[in-house]
Coordinates of C-alpha atoms and ligand atoms in Angstrom, one line a residue:
X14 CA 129.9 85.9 125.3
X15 CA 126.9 84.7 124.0
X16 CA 126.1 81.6 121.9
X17 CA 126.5 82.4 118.1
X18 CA 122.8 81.8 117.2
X19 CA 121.5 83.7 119.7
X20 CA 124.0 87.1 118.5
X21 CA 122.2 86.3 115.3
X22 CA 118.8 86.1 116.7
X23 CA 119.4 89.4 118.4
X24 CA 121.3 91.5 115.6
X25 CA 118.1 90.3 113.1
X26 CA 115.9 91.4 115.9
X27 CA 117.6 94.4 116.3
X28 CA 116.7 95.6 113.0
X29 CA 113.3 95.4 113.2
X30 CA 111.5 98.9 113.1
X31 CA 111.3 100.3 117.4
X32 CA 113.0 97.2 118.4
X33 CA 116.6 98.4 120.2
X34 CA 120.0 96.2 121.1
X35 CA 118.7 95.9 124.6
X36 CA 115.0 94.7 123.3
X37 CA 116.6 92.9 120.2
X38 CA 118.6 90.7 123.2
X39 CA 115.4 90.5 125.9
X40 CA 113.4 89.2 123.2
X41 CA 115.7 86.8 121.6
X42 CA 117.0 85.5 125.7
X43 CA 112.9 85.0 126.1
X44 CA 112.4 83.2 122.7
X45 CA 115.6 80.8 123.0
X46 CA 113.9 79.5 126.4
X47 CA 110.1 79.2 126.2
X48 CA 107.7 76.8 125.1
X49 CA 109.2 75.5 121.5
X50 CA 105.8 75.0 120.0
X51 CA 104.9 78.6 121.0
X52 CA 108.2 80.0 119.0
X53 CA 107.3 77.6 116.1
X54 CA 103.7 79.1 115.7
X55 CA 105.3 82.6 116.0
X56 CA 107.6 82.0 113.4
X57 CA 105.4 79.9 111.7
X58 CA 102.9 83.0 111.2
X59 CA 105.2 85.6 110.3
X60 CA 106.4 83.5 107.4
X61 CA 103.3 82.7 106.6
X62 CA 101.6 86.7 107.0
X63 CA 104.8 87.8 104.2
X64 CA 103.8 84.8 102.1
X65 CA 100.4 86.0 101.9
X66 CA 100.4 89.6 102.2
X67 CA 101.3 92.0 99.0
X68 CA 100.2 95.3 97.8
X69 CA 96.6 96.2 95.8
X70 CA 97.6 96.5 92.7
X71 CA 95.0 99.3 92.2
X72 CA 95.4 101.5 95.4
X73 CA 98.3 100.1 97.0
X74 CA 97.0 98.6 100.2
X75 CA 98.3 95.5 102.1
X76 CA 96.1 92.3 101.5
X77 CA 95.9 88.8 100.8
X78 CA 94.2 89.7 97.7
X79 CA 94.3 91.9 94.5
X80 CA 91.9 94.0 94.1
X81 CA 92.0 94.5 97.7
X82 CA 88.4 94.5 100.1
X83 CA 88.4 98.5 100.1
X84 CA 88.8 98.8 96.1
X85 CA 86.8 95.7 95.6
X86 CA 83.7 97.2 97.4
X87 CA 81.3 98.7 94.9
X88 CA 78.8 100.1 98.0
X89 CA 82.2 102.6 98.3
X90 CA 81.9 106.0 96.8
X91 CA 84.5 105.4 93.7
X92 CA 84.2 109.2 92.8
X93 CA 86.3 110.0 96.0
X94 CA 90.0 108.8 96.6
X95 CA 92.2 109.5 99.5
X96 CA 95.8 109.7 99.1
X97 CA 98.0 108.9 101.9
X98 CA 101.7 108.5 102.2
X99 CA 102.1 104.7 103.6
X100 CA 99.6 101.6 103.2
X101 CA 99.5 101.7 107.1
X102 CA 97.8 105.2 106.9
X103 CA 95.0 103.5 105.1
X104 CA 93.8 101.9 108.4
X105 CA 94.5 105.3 110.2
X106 CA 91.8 107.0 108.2
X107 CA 89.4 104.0 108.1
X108 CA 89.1 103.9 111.9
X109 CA 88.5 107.5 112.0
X110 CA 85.0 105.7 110.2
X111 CA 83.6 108.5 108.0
X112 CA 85.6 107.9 104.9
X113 CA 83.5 106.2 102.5
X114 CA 85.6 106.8 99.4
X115 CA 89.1 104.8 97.8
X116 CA 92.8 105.0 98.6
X117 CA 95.7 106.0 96.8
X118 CA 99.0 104.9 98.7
X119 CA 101.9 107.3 97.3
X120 CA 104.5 105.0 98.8
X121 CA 106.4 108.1 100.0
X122 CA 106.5 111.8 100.3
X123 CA 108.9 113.5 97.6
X124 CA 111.7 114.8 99.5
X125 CA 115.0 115.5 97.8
X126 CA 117.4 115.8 100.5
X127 CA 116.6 112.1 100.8
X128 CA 116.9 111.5 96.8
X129 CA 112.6 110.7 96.9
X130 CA 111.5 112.4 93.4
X131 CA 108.3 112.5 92.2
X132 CA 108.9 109.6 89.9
X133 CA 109.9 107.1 92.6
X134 CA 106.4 107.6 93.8
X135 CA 103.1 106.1 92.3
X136 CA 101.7 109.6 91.2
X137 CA 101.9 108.2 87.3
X138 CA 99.7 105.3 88.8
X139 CA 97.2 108.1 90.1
X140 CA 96.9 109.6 86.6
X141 CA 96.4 106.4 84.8
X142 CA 93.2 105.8 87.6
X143 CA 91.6 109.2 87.1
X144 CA 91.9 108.3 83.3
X145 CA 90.2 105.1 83.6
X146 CA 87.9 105.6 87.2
X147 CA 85.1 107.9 87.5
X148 CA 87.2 110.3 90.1
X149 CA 85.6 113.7 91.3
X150 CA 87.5 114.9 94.3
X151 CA 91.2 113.8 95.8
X152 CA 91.9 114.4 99.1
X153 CA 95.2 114.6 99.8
X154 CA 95.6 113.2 103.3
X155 CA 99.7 113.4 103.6
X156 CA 101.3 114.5 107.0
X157 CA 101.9 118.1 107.8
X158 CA 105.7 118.2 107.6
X159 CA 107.7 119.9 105.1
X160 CA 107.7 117.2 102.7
X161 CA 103.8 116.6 103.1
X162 CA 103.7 120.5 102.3
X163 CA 105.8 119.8 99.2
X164 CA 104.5 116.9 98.0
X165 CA 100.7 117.9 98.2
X166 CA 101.1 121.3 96.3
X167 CA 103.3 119.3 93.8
X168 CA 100.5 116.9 93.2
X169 CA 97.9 119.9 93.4
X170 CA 99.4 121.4 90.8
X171 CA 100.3 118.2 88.4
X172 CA 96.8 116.3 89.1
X173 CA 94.6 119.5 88.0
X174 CA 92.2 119.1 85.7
X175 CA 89.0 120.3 84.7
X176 CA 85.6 118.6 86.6
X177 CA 88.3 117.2 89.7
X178 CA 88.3 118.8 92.8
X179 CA 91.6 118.7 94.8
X180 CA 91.8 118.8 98.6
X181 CA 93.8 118.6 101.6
X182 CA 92.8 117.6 105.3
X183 CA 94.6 119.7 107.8
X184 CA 92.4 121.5 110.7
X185 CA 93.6 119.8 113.5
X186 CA 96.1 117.7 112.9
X187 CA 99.4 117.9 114.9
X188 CA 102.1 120.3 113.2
X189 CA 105.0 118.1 111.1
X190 CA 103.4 114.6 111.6
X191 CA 102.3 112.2 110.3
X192 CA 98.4 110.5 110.3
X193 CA 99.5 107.5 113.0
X194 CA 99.9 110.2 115.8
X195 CA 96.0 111.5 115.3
X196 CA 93.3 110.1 116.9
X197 CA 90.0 109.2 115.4
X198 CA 88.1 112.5 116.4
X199 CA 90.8 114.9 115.1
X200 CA 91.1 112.7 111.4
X201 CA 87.5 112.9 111.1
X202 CA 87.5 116.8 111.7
X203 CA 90.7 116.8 109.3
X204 CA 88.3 115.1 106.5
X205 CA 85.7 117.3 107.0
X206 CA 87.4 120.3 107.3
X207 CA 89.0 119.9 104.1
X208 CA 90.5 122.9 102.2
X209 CA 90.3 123.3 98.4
X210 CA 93.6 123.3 96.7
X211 CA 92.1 123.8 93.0
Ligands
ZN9 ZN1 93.1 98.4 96.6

């Protein structure tokens, strides 16, 4: 039996996202006899990255900052915005380096089996930007799953309106995944590849 802290340092361990029980215990065994100081600085910055870090209130990226760098940046085309599905795709689609246009982070794809309806997603957000920003073309950059499928001819259909141009990247990219499994080359042939949806 192990010592109660370290059961508690494993089972919190354990729920972190690709960590498993037998991880969740190697890692917590490894932190509960190294250097203390190291441990300290570890814990020291992940308290300190969730202190700093929240969403762009415009776009929904993670940063320190609201506005965030990307929506901050007037050299940035502001008649283009990419929406993805998860802040984290944002960095997918900047290292593919071509983008030069804004983000729109849905926080989701709608997907009712899971109860995720269009109104838990920030598609009202969206409409309130191309009221108020000089938007010309959306590209929809969502995986190519089912509920990418859905959710991109949903917001095809609801974000139409005359003078915007609606898009989807696609050529290329696995079938039923999501951006963090392409590589650079295939999202920047995605991107420029583009289909028309209205
Ligand atoms: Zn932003």
């Amino acid at each position: 039996m192990l010592p109660d802290s370290i059961s508690a340092l494993i089972s919190a361990l354990s729920k972190l996202p690709g960590v498993g029980p037998r991880s969740a215990e190697r890692i917590a065994l490894h932190l509960v006899q190294t250097d203390s100081t190291l441990v300290k600085q570890l814990a020291d910055s992940i308290l300190l990255a969730r202190e700093k870090i929240q969403f762009c209130t415009t776009c929904g990226a993670l940063t320190e900052k609201s506005p965030c760098s990307i929506c901050g940046d007037s050299r940035r085309d502001s008649f283009l915005i990419c929406v993805v599905e998860r802040a984290v795709d944002i960095l997918s689609v900047e290292k593919s380096g071509t983008f030069r246009g804004k983000f729109h982070v849905l926080g989701g794809k709608i997907s009712p089996l899971d109860g995720v309806e269009p109104e838990d997603l920030k598609i009202s957000d969206l409409e309130k930007r191309l009221a108020h920003e000089p938007i010309k073309e959306i590209i929809i950059a969502l995986g190519t799953d089912v509920e990418g499928d859905a959710t991109s001819n949903y917001l095809a259909k609801r974000l139409a309106r005359n003078g915007l141009k609606i898009s989807r990247i696609g050529f290329g990219l696995p079938a039923g995944s999501g951006l963090e499994f392409a590589d650079e080359l295939t999202l920047n042939r995605a991107l420029e590849s583009r289909r028309e949806m209205t």
